[in-house]
Short mmCIF file of C-alpha atoms and ligand atoms in Angstrom, two decimals:
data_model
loop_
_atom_site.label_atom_id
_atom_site.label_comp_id
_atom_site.label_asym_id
_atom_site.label_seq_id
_atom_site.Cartn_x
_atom_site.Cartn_y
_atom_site.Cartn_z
CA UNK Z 17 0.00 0.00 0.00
CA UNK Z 18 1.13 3.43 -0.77
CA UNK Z 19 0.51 5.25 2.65
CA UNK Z 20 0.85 8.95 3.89
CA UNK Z 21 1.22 9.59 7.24
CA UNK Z 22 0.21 13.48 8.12
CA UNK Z 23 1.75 15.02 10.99
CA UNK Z 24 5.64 15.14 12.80
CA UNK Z 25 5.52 13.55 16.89
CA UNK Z 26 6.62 10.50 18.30
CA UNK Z 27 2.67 9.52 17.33
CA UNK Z 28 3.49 10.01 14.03
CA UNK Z 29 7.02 7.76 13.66
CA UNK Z 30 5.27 5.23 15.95
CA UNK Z 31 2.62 5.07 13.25
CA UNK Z 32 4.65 4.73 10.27
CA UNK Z 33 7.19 2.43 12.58
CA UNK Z 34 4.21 0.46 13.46
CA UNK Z 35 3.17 0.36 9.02
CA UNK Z 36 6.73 -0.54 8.14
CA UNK Z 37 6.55 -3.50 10.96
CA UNK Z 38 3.74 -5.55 8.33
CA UNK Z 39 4.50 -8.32 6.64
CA UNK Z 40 3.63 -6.43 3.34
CA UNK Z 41 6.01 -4.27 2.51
CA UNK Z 42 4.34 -0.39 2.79
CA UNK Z 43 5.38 2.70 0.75
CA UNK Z 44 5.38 5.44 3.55
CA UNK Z 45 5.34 8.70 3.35
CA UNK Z 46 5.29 11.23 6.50
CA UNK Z 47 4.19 14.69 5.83
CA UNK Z 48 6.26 16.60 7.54
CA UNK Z 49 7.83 13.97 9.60
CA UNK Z 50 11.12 14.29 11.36
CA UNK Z 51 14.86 12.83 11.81
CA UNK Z 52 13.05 9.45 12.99
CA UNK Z 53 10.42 9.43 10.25
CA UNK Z 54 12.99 9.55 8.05
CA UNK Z 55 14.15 6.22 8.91
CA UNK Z 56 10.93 4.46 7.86
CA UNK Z 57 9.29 6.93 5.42
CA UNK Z 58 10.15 9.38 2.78
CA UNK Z 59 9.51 12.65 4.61
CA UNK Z 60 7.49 15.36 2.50
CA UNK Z 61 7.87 18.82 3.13
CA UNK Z 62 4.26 19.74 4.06
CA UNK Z 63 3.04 21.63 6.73
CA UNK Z 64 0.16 19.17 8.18
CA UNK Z 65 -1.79 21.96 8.85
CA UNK Z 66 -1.24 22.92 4.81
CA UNK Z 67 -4.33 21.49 3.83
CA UNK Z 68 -4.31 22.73 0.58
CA UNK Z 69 -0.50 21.60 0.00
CA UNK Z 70 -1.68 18.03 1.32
CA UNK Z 71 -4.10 17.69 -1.32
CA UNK Z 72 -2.74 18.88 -3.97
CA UNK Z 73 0.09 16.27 -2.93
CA UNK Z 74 -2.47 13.28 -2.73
CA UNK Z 75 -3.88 14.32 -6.26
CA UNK Z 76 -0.28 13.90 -7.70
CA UNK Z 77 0.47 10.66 -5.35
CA UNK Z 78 -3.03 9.12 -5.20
CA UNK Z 79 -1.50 7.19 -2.24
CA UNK Z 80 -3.84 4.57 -1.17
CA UNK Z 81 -4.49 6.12 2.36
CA UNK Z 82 -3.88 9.21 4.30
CA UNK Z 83 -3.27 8.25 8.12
CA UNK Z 84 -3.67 11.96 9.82
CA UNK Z 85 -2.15 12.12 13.26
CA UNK Z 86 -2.69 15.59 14.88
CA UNK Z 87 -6.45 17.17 16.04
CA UNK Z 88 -5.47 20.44 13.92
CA UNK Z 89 -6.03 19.30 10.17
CA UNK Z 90 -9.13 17.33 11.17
CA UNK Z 91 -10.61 20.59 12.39
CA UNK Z 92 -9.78 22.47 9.56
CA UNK Z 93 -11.05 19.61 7.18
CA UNK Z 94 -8.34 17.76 5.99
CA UNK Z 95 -10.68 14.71 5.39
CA UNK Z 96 -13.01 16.27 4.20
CA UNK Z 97 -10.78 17.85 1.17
CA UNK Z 98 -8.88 14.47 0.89
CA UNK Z 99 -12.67 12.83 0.41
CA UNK Z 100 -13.45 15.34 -2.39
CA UNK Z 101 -10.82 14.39 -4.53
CA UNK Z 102 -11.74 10.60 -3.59
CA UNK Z 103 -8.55 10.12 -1.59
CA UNK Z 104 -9.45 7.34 1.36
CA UNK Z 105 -8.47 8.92 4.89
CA UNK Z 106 -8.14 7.60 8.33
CA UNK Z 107 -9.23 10.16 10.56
CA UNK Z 108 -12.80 12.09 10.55
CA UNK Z 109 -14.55 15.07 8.73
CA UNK Z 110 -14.59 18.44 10.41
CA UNK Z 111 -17.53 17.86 11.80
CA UNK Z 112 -16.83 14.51 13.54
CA UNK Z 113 -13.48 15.97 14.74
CA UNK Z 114 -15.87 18.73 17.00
CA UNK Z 115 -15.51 16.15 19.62
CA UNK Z 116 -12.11 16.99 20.21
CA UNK Z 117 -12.38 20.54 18.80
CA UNK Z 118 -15.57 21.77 21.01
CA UNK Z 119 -15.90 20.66 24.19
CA UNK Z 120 -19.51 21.92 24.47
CA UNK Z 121 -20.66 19.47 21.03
CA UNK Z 122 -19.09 16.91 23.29
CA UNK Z 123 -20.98 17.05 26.04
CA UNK Z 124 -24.24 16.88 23.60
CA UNK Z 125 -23.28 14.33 21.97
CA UNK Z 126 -22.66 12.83 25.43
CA UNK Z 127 -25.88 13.84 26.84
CA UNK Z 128 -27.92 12.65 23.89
CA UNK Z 129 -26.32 9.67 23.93
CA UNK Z 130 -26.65 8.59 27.67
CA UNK Z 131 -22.91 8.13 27.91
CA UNK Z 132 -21.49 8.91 31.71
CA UNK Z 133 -19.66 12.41 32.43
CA UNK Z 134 -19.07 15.10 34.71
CA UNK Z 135 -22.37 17.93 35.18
CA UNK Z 136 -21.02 20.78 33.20
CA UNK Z 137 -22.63 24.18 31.86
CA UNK Z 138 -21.87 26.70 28.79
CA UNK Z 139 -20.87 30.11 29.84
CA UNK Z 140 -19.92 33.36 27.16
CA UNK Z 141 -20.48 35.90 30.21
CA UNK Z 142 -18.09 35.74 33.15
CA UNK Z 143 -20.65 37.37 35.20
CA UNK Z 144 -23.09 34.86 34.49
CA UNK Z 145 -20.32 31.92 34.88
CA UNK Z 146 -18.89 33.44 38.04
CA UNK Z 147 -22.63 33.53 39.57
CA UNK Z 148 -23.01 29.63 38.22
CA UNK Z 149 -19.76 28.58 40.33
CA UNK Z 150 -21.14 27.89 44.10
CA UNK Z 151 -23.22 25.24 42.62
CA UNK Z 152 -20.21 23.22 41.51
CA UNK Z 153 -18.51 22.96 44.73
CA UNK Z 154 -14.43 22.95 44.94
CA UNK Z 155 -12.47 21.45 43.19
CA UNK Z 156 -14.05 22.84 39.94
CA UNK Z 157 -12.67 22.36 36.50
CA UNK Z 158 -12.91 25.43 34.02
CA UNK Z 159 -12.55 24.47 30.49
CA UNK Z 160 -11.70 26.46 27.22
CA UNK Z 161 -14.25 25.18 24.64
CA UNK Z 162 -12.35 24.94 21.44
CA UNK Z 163 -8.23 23.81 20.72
CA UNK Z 164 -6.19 25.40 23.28
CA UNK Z 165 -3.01 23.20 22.27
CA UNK Z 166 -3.53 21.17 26.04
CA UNK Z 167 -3.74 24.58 27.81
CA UNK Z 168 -7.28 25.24 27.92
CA UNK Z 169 -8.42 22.97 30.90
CA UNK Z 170 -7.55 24.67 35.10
CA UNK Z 171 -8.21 22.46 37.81
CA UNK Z 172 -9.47 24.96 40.54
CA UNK Z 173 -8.68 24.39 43.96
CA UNK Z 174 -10.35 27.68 45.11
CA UNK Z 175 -12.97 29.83 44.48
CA UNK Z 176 -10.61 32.47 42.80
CA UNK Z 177 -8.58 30.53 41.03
CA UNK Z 178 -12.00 29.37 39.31
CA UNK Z 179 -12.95 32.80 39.08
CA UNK Z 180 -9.26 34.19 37.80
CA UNK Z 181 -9.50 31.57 34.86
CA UNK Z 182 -12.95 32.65 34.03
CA UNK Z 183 -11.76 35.89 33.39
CA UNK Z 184 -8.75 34.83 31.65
CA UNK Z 185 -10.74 33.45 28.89
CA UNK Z 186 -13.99 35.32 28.63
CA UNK Z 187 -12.26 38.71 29.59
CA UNK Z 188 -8.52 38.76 28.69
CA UNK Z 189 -9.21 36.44 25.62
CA UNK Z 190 -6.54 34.18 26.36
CA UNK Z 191 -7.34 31.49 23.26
CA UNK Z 192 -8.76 33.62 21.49
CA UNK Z 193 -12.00 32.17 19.61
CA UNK Z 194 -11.01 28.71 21.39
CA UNK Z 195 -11.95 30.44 24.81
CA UNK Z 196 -14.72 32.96 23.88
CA UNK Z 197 -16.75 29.88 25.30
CA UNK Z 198 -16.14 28.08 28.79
CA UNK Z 199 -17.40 24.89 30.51
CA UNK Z 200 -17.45 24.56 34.17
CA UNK Z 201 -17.49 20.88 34.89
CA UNK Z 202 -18.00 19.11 38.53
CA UNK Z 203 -14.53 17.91 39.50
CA UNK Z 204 -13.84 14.30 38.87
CA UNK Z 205 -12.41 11.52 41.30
CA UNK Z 206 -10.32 8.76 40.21
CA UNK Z 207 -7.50 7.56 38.31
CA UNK Z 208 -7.42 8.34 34.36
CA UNK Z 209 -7.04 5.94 31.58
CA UNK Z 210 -7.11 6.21 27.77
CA UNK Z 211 -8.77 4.12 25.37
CA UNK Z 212 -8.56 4.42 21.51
CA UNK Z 213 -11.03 2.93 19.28
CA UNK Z 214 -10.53 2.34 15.73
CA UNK Z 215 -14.18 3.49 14.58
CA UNK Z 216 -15.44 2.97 10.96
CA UNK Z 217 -18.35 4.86 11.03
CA UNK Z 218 -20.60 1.84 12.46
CA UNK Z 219 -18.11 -0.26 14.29
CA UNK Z 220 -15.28 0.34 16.69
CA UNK Z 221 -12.78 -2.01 17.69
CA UNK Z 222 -10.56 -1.11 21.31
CA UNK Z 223 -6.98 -0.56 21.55
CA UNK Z 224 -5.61 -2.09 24.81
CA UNK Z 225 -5.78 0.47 27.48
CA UNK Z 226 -2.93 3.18 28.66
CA UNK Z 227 -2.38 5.83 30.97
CA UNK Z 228 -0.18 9.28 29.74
CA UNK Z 229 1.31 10.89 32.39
CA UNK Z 230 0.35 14.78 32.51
CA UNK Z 231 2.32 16.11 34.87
CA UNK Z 232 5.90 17.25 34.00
CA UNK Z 233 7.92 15.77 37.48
CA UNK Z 234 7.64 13.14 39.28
CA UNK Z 235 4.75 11.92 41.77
CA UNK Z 236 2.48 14.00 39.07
CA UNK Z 237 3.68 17.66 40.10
CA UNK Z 238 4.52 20.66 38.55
CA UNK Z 239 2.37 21.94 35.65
CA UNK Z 240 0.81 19.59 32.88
CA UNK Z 241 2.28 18.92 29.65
CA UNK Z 242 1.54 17.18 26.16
CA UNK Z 243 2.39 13.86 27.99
CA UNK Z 244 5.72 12.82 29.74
CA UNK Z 245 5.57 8.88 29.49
CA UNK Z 246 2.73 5.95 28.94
CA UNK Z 247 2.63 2.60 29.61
CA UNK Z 248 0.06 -0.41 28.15
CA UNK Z 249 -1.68 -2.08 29.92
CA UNK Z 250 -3.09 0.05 32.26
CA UNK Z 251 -4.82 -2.05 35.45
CA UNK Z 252 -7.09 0.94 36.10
CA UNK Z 253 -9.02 -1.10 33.02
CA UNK Z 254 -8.02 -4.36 32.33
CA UNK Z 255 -9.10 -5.81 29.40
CA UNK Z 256 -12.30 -7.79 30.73
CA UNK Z 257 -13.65 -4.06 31.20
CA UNK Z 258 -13.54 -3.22 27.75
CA UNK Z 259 -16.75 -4.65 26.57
CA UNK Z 260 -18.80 -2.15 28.61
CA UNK Z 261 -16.57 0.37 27.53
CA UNK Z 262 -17.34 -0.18 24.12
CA UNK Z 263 -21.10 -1.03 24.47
CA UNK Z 264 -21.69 2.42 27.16
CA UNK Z 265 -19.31 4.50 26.03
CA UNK Z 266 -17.63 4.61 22.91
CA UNK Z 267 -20.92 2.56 20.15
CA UNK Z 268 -23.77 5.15 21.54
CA UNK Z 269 -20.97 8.16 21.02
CA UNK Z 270 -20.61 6.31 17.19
CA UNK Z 271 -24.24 6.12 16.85
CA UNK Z 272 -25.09 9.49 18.09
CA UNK Z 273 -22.96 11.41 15.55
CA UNK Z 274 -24.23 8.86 12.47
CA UNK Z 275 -27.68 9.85 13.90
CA UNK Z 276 -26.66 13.50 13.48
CA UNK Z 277 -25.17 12.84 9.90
CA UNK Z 278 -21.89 12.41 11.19
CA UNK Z 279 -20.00 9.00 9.58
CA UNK Z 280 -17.03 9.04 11.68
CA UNK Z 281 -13.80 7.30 10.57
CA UNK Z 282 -10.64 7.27 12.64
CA UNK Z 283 -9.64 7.08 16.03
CA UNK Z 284 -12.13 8.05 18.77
CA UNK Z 285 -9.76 8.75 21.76
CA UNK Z 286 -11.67 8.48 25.30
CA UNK Z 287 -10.14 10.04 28.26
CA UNK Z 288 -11.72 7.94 31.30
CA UNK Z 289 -11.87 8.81 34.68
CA UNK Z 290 -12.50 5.57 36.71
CA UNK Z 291 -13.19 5.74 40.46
CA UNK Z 292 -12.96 1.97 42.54
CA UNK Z 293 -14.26 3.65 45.54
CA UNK Z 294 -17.76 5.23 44.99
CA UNK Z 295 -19.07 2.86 42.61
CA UNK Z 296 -22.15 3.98 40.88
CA UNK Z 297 -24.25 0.46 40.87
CA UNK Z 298 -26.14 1.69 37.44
CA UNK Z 299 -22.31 3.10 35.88
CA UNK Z 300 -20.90 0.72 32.82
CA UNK Z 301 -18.16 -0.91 35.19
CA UNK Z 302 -21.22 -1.66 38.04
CA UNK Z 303 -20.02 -4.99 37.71
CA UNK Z 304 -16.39 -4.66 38.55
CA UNK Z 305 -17.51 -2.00 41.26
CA UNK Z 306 -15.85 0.99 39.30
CA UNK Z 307 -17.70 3.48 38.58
CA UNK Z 308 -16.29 5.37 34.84
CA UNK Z 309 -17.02 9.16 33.64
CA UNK Z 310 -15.49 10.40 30.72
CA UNK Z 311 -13.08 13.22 30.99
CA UNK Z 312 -12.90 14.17 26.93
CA UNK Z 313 -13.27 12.89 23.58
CA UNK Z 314 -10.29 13.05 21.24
CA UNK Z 315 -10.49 12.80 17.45
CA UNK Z 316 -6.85 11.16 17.19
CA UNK Z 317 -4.15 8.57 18.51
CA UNK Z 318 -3.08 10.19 22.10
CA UNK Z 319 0.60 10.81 21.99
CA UNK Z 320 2.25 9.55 23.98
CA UNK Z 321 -0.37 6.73 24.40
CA UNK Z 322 0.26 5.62 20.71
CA UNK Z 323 3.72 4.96 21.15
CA UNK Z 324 2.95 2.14 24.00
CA UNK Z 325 0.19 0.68 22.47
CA UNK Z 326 1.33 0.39 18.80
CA UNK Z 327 3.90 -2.05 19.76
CA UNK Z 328 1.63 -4.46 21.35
CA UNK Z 329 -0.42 -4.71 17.98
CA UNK Z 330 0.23 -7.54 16.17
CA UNK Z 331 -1.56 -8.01 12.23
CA UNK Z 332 -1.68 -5.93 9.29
CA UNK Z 333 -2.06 -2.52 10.90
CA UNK Z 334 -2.22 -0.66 7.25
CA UNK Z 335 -5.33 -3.15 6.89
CA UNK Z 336 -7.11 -2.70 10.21
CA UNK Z 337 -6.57 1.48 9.59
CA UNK Z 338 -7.87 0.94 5.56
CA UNK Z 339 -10.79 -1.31 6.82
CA UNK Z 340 -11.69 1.49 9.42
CA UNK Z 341 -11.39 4.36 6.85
CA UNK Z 342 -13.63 2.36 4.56
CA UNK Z 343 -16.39 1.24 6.50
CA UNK Z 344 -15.14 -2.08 6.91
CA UNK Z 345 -13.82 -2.97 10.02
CA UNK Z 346 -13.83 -6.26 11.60
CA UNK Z 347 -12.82 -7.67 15.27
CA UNK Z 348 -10.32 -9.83 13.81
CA UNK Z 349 -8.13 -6.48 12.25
CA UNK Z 350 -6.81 -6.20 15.54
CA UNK Z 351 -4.32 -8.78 17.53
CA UNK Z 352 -2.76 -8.02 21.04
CA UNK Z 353 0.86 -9.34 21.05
CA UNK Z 354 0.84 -10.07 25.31
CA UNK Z 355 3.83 -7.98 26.29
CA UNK Z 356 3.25 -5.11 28.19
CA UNK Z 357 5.01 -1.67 26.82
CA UNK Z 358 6.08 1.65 28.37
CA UNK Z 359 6.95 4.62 27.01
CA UNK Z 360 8.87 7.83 28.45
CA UNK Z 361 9.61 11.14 27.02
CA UNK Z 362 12.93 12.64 26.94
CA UNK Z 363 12.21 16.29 26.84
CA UNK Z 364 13.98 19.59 26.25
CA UNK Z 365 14.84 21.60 29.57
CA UNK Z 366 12.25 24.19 30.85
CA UNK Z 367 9.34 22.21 29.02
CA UNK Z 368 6.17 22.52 29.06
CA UNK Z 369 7.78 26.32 29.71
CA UNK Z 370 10.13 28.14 27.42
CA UNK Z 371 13.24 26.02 25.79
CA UNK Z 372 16.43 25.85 23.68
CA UNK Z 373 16.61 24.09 20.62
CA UNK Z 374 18.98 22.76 18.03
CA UNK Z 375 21.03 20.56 20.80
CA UNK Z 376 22.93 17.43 19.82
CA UNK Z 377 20.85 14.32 20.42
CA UNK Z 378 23.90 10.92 21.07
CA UNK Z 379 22.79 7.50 21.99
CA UNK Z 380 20.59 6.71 19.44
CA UNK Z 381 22.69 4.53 16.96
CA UNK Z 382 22.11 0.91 18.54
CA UNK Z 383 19.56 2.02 21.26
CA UNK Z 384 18.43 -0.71 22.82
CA UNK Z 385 14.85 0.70 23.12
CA UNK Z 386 12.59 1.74 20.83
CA UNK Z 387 13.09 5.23 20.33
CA UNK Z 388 10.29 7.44 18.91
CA UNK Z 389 11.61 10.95 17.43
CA UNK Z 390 8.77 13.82 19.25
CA UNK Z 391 10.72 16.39 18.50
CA UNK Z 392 13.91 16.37 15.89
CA UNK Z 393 15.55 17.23 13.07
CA UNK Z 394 18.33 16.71 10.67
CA UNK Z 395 21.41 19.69 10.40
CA UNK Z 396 24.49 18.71 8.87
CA UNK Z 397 24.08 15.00 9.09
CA UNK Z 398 23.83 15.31 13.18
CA UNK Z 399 20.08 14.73 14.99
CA UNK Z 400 19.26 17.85 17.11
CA UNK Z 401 16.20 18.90 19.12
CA UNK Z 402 13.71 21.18 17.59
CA UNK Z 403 10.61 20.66 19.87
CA UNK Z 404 10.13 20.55 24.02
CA UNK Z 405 8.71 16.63 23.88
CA UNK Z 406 12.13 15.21 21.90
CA UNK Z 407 12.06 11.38 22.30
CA UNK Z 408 9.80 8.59 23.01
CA UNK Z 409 11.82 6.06 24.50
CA UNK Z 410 9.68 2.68 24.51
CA UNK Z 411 10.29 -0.89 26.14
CA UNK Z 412 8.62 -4.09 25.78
CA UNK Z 413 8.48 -6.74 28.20
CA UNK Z 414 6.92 -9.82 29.62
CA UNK Z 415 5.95 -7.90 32.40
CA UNK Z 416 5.55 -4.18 33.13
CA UNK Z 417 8.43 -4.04 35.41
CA UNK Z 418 10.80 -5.32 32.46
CA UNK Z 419 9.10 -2.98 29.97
CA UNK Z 420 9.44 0.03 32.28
CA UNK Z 421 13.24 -1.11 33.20
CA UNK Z 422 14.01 -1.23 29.35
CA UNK Z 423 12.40 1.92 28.37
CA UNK Z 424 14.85 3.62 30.95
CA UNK Z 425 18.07 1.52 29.85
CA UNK Z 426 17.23 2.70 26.19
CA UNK Z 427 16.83 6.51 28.08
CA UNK Z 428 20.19 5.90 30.10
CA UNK Z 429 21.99 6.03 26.82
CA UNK Z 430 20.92 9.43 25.58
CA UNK Z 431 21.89 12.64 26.08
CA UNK Z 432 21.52 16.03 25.12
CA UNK Z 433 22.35 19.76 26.77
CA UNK Z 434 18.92 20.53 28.95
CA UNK Z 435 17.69 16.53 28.54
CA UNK Z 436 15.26 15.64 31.43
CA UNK Z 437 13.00 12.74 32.16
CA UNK Z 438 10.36 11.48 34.75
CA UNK Z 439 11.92 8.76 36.16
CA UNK Z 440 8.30 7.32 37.57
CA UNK Z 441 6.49 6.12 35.02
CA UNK Z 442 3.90 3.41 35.25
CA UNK Z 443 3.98 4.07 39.27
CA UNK Z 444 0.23 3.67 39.63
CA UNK Z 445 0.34 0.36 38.10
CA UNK Z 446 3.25 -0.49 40.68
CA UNK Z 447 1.39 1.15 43.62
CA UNK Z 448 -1.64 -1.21 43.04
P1 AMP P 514 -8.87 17.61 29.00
O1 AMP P 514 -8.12 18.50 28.05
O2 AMP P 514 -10.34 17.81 29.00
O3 AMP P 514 -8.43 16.19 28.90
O4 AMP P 514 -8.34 17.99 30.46
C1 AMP P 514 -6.96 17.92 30.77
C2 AMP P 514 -6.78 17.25 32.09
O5 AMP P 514 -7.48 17.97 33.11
C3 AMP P 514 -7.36 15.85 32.17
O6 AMP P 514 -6.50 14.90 31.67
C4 AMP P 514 -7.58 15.71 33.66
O7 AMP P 514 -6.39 15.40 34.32
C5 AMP P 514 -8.00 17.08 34.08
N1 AMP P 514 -9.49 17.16 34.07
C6 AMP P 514 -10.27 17.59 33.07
N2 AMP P 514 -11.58 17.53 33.40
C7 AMP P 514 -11.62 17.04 34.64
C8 AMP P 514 -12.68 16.75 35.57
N3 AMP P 514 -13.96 16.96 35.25
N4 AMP P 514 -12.33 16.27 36.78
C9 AMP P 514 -11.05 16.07 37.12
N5 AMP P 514 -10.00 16.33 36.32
C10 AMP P 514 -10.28 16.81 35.09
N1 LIG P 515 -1.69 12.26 25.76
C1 LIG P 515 -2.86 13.06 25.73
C2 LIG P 515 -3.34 13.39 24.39
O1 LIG P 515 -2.85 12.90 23.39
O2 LIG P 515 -4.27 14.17 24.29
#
């Protein structure tokens, strides 16, 4: 298959790693890509966000699918301009990527569908919003609606923090159009888990599960971030739980949009918050005593979620992402291999703050991990950092312990000026 992969993270290698790993042999193309795509793909010099360069690309190429890995070009319609010139493209329409891109159409969606989340309300007056707040109780959580790049979501601990992000987006306009709308959602309890479904507008097949670490330091401290490691499988939801998930959570969010006109194709990414100790007896876990809320709805592969559970697939992933973009999917697409797999980011120093870039990445030549460029580039035939997330470092194991201890020898052997880790990952799973 002649394949192009849109987009330039560790998602984005780990998807085109993951393409190159089938039997049949793949022509891969990564559109921007980086110094690790480059390794497994031709990398074309397109802005994914170029939507109009991307197509005009695919009408020259007529590759046989377009795999698009970041939320941005769905929103502005990449699939949808790919579809028009009959292009076949893993990843939704505009309109099926507003569950990532407006948190408010989520929480329809949600609503209409009966699917389990926090109370929230829709606020374009900070007066009005600021009133609405007592009602929530504290914590609260205070929520851009549209694409804030990760930055849109405070976790209030007090009254005025709640209030002070209010007026940060309604009144200072800090996202702009993203924020000239704001959620105020009841504070969830729990530990969070991620589940990706390959949907083909009907059907979904699960992912195994994974957890992302937010946080930037250990013990989950400091300020969030993109994502600073993930492991798969996460024990918050083994796999006997995934049933429910799919039959509660992720088929009536499926059926909802096709009832709205919405055939959605691609990943739906499902940000869980599961809580062992309250269970809610009517909840889709009731049986395991959990009780599960979702948190969000993305419209992609989570990164750095992808680059755990990518490794564990076995099969023809270019067929079980062509079946999916086609309307064809099938249980038997997707394999789990039964190691476990961690992942953990090697990032820039001062991330998710201000950074240098253009340092000297050594250690990767022989790695003994699986090492995911996030954030590279080629300059003068050395590999040098050009983003804040710079490496995905991933191990495989029998167990999680060996996985985890593998991801960190393959980390042990890099180095750059500024390089920092979290040296924790996984330690809920360890802690259980
Ligand atoms: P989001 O962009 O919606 O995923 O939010 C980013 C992060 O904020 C989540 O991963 C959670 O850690 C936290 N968060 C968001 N909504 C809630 C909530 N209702 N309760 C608790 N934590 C939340
Ligand atoms: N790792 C979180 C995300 O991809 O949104």
């Amino acid at each position: 298959m002649k394949i192009l992969v849109v987009g330039s993270g560790g998602r984005e290698h780990a998807i085109a790693w993951r393409l190159a790993q089938d039997e049949e042999r793949h022509e891969i193309y990564c559109a921007p890509g980086n110094a690790g795509t480059a390794a497994v793909a031709t990398n074309v010099a397109i802005g994914a966000e170029d939507v109009a360069g991307m197509v005009a690309w695919a009408k020259d190429e007529r590759p046989d699918l377009v795999v698009v890995g970041p939320e941005a070009p769905l929103v502005a319609g990449l699939a949808d301009a790919l579809q028009a010139e009959g292009i076949v493209v893993f990843g939704p329409t505009a309109a099926g990527a507003r569950m990532e891109g407006s948190k408010r159409f989520a929480k329809e969606v949600m609503d209409a569908a009966g699917v389990p989340t926090g109370k929230a309300e829709t606020f374009t007056d900070a007066a009005k919003a600021k009133a609405a707040l007592p009602a929530f109780g504290l914590p609260v959580v205070i929520k851009a609606d549209g694409l804030a790049a990760g930055k849109g979501v405070v976790v209030a601990e007090t009254a005025a923090q709640a209030e002070a992000a209010i007026d940060d987006m309604l009144v200072g306009n800090r996202f702009g159009k993203a924020g000239a709308e704001v959620l105020i959602e009841e504070f969830l309890h729990g530990e969070e888990c991620s589940i990706l479904a390959l949907v083909d507008g009907e059907n979904a097949v699960l992912l195994p599960s994974s957890q992302d670490h937010k946080r930037v330091f250990d013990g989950d401290t400091g300020p969030n971030t993109g994502g600073m490691g993930a492991y798969s499988p996460a024990p918050v939801v083994t796999a006997d739980k995934l049933p429910a998930i799919k039959e509660k959570i992720i088929m009536p969010v499926v059926r909802e949009l096709k009832n709205r006109g919405i055939t959605y194709r691609g990943v739906l990414y499902a940000g869980l918050m599961v809580n062992d100790e309250n269970a809610n007896p009517h909840g889709p876990l009731a049986k395991s005593g959990s009780t599960v809320n979702v948190v969000e709805f993305n419209a992609r592969f989570g990164d750095p979620e992808t680059e755990a559970v990518l490794p564990r697939l076995g099969g023809s992933f270019a067929q079980a992402l062509l079946h999916a973009a086609t309307g064809c999917l099938r249980d038997s697409d997707v394999t789990v291999l039964p190691e476990t797999a961690a992942t953990v980011i090697c990032a820039s120093g001062g991330y998710p703050g201000a950074y240098e870039k253009g340092k000297q990445i050594s250690g990767l030549d022989g790695n003994p991990a699986l090492v995911f460029h996030c954030g590279t580039k080629e300059s003068g035939g050395q590999v040098v950092t050009s983003g804040g997330r710079v490496l995905s470092v991933t191990g495989r194991g029998a167990t999680l312990r060996e996985a985890v201890d593998r991801a960190y020898e393959g980390v042990d052997r890099i180095s750059f000026d500024g390089m920092f880790c979290r040296r924790d990952i996984a330690h809920r799973a360890f802690e259980r």
